[in-house]
CSV table of C-alpha atoms in Angstrom, one decimal:
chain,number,residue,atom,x,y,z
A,1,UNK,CA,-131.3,-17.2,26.1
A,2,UNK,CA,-132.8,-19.4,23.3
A,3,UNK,CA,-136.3,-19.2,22.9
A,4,UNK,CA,-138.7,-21.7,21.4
A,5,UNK,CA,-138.6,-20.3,18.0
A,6,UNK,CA,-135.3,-20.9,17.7
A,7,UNK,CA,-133.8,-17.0,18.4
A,8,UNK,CA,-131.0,-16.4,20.5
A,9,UNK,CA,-132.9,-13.2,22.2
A,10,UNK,CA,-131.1,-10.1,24.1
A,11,UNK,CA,-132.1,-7.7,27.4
A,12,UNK,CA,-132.1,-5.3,24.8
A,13,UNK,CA,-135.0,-7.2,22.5
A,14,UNK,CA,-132.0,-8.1,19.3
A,15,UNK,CA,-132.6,-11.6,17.9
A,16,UNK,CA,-130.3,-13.7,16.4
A,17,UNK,CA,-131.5,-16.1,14.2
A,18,UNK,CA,-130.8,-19.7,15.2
A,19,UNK,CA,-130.9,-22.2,11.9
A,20,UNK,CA,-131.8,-25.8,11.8
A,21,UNK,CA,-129.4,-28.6,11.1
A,22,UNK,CA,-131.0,-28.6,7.7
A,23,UNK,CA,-130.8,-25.1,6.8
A,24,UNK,CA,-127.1,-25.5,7.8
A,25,UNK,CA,-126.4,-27.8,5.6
A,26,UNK,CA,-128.2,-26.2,3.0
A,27,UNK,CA,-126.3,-23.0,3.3
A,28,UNK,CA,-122.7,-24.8,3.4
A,29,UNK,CA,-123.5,-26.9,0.4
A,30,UNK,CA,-124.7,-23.5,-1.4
A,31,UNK,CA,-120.8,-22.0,-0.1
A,32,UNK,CA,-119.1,-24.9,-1.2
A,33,UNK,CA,-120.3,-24.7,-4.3
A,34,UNK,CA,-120.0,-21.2,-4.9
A,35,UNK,CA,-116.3,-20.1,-6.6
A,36,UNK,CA,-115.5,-17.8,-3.8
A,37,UNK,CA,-116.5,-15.6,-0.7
A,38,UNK,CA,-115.8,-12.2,0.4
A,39,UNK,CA,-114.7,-12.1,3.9
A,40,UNK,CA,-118.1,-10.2,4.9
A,41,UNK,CA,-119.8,-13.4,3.1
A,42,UNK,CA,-117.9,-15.5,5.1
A,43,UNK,CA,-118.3,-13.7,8.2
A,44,UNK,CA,-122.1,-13.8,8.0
A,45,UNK,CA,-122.3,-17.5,7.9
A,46,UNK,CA,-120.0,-18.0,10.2
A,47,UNK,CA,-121.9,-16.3,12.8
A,48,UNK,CA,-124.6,-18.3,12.1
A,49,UNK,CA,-123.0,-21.3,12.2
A,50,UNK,CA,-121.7,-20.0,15.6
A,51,UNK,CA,-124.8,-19.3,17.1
A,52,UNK,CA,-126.3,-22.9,15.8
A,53,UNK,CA,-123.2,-24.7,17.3
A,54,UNK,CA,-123.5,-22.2,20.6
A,55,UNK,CA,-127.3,-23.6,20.8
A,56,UNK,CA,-127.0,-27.0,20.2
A,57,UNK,CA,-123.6,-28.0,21.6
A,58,UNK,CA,-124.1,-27.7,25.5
A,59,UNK,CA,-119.9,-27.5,26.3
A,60,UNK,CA,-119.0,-25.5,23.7
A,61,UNK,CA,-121.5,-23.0,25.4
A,62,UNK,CA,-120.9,-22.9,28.7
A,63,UNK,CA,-117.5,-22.0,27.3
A,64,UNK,CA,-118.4,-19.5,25.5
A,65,UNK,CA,-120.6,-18.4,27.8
A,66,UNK,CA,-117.7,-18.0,29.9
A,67,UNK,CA,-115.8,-16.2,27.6
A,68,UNK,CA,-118.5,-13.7,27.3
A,69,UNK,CA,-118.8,-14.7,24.1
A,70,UNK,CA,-122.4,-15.4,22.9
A,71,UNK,CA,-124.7,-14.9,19.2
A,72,UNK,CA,-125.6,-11.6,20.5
A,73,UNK,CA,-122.1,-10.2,21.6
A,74,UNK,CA,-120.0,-11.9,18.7
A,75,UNK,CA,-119.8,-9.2,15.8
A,76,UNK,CA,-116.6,-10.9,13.5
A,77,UNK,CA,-115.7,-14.8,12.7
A,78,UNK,CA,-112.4,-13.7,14.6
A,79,UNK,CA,-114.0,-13.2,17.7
A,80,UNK,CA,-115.7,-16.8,17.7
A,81,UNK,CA,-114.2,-18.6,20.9
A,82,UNK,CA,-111.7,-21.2,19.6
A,83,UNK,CA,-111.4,-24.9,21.0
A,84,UNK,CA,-108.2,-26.4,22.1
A,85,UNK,CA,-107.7,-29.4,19.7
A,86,UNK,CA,-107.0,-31.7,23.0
A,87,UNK,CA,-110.5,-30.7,24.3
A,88,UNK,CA,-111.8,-33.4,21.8
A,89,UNK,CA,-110.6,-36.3,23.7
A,90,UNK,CA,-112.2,-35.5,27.0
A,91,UNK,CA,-115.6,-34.4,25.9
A,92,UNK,CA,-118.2,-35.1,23.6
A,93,UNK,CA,-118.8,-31.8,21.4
A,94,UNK,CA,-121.5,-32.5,19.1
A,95,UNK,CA,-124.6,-30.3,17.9
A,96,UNK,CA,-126.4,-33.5,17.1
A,97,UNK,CA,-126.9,-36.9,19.8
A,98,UNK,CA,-123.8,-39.2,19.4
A,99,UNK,CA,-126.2,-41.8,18.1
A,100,UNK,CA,-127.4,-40.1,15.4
A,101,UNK,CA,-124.5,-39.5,13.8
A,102,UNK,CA,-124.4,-41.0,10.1
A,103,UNK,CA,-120.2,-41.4,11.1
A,104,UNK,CA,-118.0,-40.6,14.0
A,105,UNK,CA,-114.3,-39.7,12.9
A,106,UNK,CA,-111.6,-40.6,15.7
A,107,UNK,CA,-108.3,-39.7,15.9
A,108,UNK,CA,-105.6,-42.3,16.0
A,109,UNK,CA,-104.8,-41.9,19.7
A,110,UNK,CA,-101.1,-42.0,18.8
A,111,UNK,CA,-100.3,-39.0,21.4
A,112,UNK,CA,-102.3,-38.5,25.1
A,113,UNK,CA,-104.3,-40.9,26.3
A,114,UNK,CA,-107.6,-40.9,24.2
A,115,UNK,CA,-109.0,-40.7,20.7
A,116,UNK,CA,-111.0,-37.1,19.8
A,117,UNK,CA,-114.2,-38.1,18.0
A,118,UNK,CA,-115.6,-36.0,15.3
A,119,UNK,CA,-119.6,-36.9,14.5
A,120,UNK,CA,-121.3,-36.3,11.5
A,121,UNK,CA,-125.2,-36.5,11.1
A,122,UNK,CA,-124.5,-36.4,7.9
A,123,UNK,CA,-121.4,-36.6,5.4
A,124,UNK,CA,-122.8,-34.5,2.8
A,125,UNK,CA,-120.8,-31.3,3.8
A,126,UNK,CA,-117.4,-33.0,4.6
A,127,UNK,CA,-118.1,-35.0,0.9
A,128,UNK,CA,-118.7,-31.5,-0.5
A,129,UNK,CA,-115.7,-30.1,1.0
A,130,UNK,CA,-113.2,-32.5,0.1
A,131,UNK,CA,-114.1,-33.2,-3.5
A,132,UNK,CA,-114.2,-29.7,-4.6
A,133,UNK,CA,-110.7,-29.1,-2.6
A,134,UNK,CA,-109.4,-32.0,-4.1
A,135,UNK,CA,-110.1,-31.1,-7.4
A,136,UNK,CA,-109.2,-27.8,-8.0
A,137,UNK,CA,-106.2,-27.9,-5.7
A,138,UNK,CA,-105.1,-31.5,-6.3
A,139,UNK,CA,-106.5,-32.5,-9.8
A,140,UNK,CA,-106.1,-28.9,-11.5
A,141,UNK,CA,-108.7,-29.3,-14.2
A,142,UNK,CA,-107.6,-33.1,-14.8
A,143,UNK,CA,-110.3,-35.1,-14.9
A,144,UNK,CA,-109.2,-38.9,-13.2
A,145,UNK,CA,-105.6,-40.3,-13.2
A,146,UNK,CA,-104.4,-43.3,-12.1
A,147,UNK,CA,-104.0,-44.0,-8.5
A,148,UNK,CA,-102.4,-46.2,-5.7
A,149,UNK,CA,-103.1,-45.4,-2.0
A,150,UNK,CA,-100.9,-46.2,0.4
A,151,UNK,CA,-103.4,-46.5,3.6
A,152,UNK,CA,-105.8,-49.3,4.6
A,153,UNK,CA,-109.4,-48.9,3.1
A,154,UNK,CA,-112.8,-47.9,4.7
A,155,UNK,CA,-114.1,-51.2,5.7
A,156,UNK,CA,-110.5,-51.6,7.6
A,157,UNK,CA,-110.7,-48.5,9.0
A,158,UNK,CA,-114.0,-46.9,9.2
A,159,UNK,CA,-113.8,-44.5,12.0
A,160,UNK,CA,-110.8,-43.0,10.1
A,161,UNK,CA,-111.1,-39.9,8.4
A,162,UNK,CA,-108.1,-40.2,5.7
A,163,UNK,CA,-109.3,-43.7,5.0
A,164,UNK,CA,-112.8,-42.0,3.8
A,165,UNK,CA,-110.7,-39.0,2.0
A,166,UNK,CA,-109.0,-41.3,0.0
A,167,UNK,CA,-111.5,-43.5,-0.3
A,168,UNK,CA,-113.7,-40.5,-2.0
A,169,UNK,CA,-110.1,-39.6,-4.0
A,170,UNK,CA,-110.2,-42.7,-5.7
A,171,UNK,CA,-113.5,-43.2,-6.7
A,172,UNK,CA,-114.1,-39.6,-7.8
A,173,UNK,CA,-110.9,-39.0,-9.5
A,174,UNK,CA,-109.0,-42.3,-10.1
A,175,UNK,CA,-109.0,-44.7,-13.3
A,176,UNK,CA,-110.8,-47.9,-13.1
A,177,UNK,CA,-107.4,-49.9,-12.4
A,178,UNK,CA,-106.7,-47.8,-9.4
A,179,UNK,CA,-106.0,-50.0,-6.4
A,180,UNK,CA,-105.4,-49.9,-2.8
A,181,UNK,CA,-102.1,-51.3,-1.6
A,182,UNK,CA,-102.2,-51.8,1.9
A,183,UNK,CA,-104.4,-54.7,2.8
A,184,UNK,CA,-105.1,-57.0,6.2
A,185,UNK,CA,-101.4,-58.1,5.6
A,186,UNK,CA,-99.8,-55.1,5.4
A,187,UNK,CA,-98.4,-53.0,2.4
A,188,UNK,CA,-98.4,-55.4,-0.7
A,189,UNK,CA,-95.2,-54.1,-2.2
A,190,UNK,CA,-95.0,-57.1,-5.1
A,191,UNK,CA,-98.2,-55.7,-6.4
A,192,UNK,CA,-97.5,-52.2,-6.0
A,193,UNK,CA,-93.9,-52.2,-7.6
A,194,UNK,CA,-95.8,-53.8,-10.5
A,195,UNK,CA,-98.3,-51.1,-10.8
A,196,UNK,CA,-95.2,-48.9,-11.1
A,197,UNK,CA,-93.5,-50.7,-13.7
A,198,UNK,CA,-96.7,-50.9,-15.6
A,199,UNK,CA,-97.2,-47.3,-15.3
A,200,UNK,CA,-94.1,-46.6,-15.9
A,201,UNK,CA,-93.6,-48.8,-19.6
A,202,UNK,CA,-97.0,-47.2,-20.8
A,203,UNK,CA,-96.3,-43.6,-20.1
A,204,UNK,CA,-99.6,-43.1,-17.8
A,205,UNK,CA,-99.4,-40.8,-15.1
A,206,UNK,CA,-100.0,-42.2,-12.1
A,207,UNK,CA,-100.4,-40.9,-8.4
A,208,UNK,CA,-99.4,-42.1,-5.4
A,209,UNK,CA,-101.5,-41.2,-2.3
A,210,UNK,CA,-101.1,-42.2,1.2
A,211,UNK,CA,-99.9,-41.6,5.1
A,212,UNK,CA,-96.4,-40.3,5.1
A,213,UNK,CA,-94.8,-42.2,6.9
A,214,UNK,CA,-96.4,-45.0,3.9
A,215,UNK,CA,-93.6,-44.2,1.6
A,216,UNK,CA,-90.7,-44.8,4.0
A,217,UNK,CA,-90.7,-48.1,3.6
A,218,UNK,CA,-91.4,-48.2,0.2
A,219,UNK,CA,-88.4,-46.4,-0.6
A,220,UNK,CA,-86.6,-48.4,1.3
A,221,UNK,CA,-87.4,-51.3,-0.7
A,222,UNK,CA,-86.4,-49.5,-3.6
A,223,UNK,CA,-83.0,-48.1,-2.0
A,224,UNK,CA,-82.5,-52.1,-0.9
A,225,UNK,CA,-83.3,-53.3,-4.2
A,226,UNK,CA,-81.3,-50.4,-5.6
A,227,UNK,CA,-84.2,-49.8,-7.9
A,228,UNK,CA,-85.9,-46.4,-8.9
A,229,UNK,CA,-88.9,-45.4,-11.1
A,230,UNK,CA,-89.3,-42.9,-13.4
A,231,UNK,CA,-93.1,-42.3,-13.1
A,232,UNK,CA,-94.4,-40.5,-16.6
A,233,UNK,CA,-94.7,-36.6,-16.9
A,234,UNK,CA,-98.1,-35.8,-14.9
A,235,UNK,CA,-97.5,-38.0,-12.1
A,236,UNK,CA,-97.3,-36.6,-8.4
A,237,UNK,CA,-97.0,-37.6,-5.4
A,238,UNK,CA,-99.6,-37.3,-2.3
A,239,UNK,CA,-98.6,-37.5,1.3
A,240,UNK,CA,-100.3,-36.4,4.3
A,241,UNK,CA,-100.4,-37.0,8.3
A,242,UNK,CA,-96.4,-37.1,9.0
A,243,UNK,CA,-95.1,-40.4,10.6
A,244,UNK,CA,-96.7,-40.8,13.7
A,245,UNK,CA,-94.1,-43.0,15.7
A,246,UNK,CA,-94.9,-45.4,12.3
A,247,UNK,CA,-91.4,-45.3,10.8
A,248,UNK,CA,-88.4,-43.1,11.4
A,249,UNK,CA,-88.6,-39.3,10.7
A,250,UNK,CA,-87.2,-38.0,8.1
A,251,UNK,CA,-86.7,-33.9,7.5
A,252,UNK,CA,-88.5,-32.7,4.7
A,253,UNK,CA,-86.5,-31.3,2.8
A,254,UNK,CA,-84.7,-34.8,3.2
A,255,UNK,CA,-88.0,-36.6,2.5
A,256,UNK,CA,-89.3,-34.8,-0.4
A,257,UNK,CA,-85.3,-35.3,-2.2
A,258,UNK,CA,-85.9,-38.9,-1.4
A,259,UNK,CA,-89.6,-39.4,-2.9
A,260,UNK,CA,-88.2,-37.4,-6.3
A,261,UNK,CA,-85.1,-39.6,-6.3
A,262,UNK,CA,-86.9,-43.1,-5.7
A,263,UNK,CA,-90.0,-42.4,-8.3
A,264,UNK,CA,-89.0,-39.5,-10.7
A,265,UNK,CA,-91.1,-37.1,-9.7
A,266,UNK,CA,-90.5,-33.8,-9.6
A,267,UNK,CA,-90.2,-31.7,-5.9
A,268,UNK,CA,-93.1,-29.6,-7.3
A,269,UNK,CA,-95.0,-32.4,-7.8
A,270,UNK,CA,-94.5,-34.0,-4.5
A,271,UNK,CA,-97.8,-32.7,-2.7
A,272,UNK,CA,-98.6,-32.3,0.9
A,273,UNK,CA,-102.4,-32.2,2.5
A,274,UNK,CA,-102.5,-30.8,6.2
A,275,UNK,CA,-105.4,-31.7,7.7
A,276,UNK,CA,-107.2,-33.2,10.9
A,277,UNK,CA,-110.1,-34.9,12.2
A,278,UNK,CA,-111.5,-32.3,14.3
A,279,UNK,CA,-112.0,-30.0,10.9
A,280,UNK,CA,-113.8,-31.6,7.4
A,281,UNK,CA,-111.4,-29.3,5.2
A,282,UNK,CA,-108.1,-29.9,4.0
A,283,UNK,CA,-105.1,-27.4,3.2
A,284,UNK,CA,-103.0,-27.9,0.5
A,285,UNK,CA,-99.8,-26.5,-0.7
A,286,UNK,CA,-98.5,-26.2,-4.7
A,287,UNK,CA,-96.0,-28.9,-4.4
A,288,UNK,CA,-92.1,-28.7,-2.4
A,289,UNK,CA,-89.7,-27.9,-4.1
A,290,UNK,CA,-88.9,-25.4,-1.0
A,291,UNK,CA,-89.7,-26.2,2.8
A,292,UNK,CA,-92.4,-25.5,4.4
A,293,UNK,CA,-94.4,-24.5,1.2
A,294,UNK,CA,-97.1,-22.1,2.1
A,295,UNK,CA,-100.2,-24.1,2.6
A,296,UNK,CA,-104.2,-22.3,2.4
A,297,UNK,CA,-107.6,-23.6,2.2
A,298,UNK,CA,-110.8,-23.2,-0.4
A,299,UNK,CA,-112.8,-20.3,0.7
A,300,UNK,CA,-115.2,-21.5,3.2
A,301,UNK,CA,-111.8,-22.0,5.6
A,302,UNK,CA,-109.9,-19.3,7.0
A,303,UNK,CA,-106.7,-19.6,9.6
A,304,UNK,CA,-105.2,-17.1,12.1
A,305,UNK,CA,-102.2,-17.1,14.9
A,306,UNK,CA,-102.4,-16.3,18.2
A,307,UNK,CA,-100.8,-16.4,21.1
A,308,UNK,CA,-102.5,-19.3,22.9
A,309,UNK,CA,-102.7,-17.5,26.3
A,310,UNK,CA,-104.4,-14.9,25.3
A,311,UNK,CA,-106.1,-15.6,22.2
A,312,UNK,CA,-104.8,-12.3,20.6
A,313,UNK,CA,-103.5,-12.7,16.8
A,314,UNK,CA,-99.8,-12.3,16.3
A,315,UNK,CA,-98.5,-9.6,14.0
A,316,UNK,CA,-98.1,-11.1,9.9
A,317,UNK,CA,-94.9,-13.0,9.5
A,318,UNK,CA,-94.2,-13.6,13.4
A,319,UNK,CA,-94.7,-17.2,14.7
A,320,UNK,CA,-97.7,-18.5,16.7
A,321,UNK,CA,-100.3,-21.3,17.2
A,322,UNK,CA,-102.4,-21.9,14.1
A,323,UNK,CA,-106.2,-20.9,15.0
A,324,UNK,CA,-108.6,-22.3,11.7
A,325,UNK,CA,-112.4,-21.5,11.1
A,326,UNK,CA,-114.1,-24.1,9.3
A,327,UNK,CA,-117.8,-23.6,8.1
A,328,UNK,CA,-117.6,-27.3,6.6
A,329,UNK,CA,-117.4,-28.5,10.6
A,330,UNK,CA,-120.8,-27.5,11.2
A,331,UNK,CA,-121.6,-30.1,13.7
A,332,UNK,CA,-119.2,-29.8,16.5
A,333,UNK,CA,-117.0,-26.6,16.7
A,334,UNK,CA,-115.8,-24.8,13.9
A,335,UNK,CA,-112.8,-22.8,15.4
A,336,UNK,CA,-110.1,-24.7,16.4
A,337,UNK,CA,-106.8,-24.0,18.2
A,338,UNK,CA,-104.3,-26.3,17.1
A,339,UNK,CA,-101.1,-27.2,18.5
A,340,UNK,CA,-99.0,-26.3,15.6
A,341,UNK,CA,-96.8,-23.3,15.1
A,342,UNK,CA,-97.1,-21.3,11.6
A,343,UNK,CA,-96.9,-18.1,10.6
A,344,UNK,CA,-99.1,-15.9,8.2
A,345,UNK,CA,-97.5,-15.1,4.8
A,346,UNK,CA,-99.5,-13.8,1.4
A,347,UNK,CA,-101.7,-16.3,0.1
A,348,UNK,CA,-102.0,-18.5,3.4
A,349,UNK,CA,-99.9,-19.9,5.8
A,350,UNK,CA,-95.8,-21.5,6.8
A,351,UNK,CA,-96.8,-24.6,9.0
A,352,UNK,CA,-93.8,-25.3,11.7
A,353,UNK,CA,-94.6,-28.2,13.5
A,354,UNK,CA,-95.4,-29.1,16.2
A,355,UNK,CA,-95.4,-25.7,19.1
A,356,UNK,CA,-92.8,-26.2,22.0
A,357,UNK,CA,-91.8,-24.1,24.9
A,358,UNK,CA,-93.8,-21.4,25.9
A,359,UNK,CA,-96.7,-22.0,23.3
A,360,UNK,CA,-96.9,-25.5,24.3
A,361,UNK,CA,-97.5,-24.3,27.9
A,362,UNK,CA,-99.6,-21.8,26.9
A,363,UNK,CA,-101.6,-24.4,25.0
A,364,UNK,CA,-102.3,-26.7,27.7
A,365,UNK,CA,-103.6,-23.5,30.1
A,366,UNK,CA,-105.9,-23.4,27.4
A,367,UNK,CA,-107.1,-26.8,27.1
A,368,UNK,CA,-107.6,-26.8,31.2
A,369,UNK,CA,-109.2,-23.4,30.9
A,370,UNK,CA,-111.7,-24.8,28.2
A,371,UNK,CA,-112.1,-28.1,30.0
A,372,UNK,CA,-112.8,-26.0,33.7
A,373,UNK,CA,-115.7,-23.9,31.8
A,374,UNK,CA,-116.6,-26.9,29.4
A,375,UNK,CA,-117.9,-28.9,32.7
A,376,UNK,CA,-119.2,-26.1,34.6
């Protein structure tokens, strides 16, 4: 039970500290801005986070609950019940009330019937997270470059969480000149292909961010113009979110040859972010020259793979669904179960796609399980 000073209290008389929303943030911002963390650090705030979101967020603990999983039996971050991503559409899992939120993050409803929501009381944690992913993983001691983003802007968009990414990408870490491209009309291709001759007759590096399936067209233009660019050593390239039924697929190894070939840039410079609403920290990979790059988070993230049915991690290098821990997402639930397949390999993580087959059955057992002890 919770008492009224805020411990999570056993038969036995152990306590288990429960922080406040404060304190929590406190403690993140202090991890966040540490240069690392021991997997014992890490555990220990992860439990705590655990045992905040298991008092505050009234689903999440009647799951738990019925998981047997509670403050006071949960030793290790591994052991932390994980939410099915789905679960997000259906219910509202938030420590804080809905209407307090300083921003609610949906998802773009593109598959299923609903968007999952994400609410932040505050943004000072997913800010934190992002900037110091971006820049060590992304920027690598650089201090701005210029940059064109391929997605509409925050006032467009502002329940999306990629528009506030990039929005925070730009003004942290982009030149004054750096523009957005895609506007109430649409992608503004004159203006951007003139940003790129620019860029490209001065010899300033230059970055192009933006939604995957963003650059199919663009390279279309090109391939229809039969034009290409030759972007100035330094440059990369920044994609992120797949294509989403917004242009054709493309394979990636197919895609990435195609982004070198149209704007001179290098494979290894053509970089990929994996992330999602229902988390407020982003994976990155060195570049791809070979597909799938292996992909791993700062240290306040870690990722496992299970078998969805049973929760159980997979042996290294098998396949599975991708399980991540996020301290950043403080708010709601930090351990999600995804519906993507990867595998575990030294220094992070091989991401698949999308799981099929047995997984993907075993994935929706969980998301009814969750959803059947979720609503008591």
């Amino acid at each position: 039970m919770i008492s009224a000073h805020g411990l999570a209290v056993a038969r036995g008389g152990r306590e288990v500290a429960v922080m406040s929303q404060a304190e929590i943030v406190d403690a993140l911002l202090a991890v966040i801005g540490r240069p690392g963390a021991t997997d014992a650090e890490f555990e220990a705030v992860a439990l705590r986070v655990f045992a905040y979101q298991f008092t505050h967020n009234a689903p999440y603990r009647r799951f738990a609950q019925q998981r047997g999983r509670t403050p006071l039996t949960v030793r290790r971050w591994r052991d932390i019940p994980a939410v099915p991503i789905k679960a997000f559409k259906d219910l509202t899992l938030s420590c804080c009330p809905p209407d307090a939120a300083e921003r609610v993050f949906m998802t773009s409803g593109t598959t299923g019937s609903g968007h999952g929501r994400s609410y932040h009381p505050t943004l000072a944690v997913y800010d934190a997270s992002m900037l110091s992913g971006f820049a060590a993983r992304i920027m690598r001691g650089r201090e701005r470059i210029r940059m064109g983003i391929l997605f509409p802007d925050e006032a467009a968009l502002p329940n999306s969480s990629l528009a506030h990414y990039l929005a925070l990408a730009k003004d942290r870490f982009g030149t004054p000149d750096s523009a957005v491209f895609v506007g109430p009309g649409g992608l503004d291709l004159d203006a951007l292909l003139a940003a790129l001759s620019e860029a490209e007759a001065s010899g300033e590096p230059t970055a192009l961010l933006g939604a995957t399936y963003a650059f199919v067209p663009v390279m279309d233009a090109l391939a229809a113009q039969g034009r290409r660019f030759a972007l100035p050593p330094g440059s990369f390239l920044f994609d992120t979110g797949g294509f989403k039924g917004q242009s054709r697929e493309i394979e990636p190894d197919a895609f990435y040859d195609a982004l070198s070939e149209a704007f001179g840039v290098p494979r290894e410079s053509c970089l990929n972010m994996y992330g999602m609403t229902e988390l407020s920290t982003q994976f990155y990979d060195d570049g791809n020259a070979v597909c799938p790059p292996v992909k791993s988070g700062p240290h306040w993230i870690r990722s496992r793979v299970v078998d969805p049915l049973t929760g159980a991690d997979v042996p290294e290098g098998e396949t599975g669904v991708l399980v991540h821990h996020d301290l950043a997402h403080f708010n709601s639930v930090s351990a999600i179960l995804t519906e993507d397949a990867g595998v575990i390999v030294p220094g992070g993580f091989r991401l698949l796609g999308r799981v099929e087959g047995s997984a993907s059955r075993g994935c929706s057992v969980a998301v009814a399980e969750f959803l059947a002890a979720a609503q008591g």
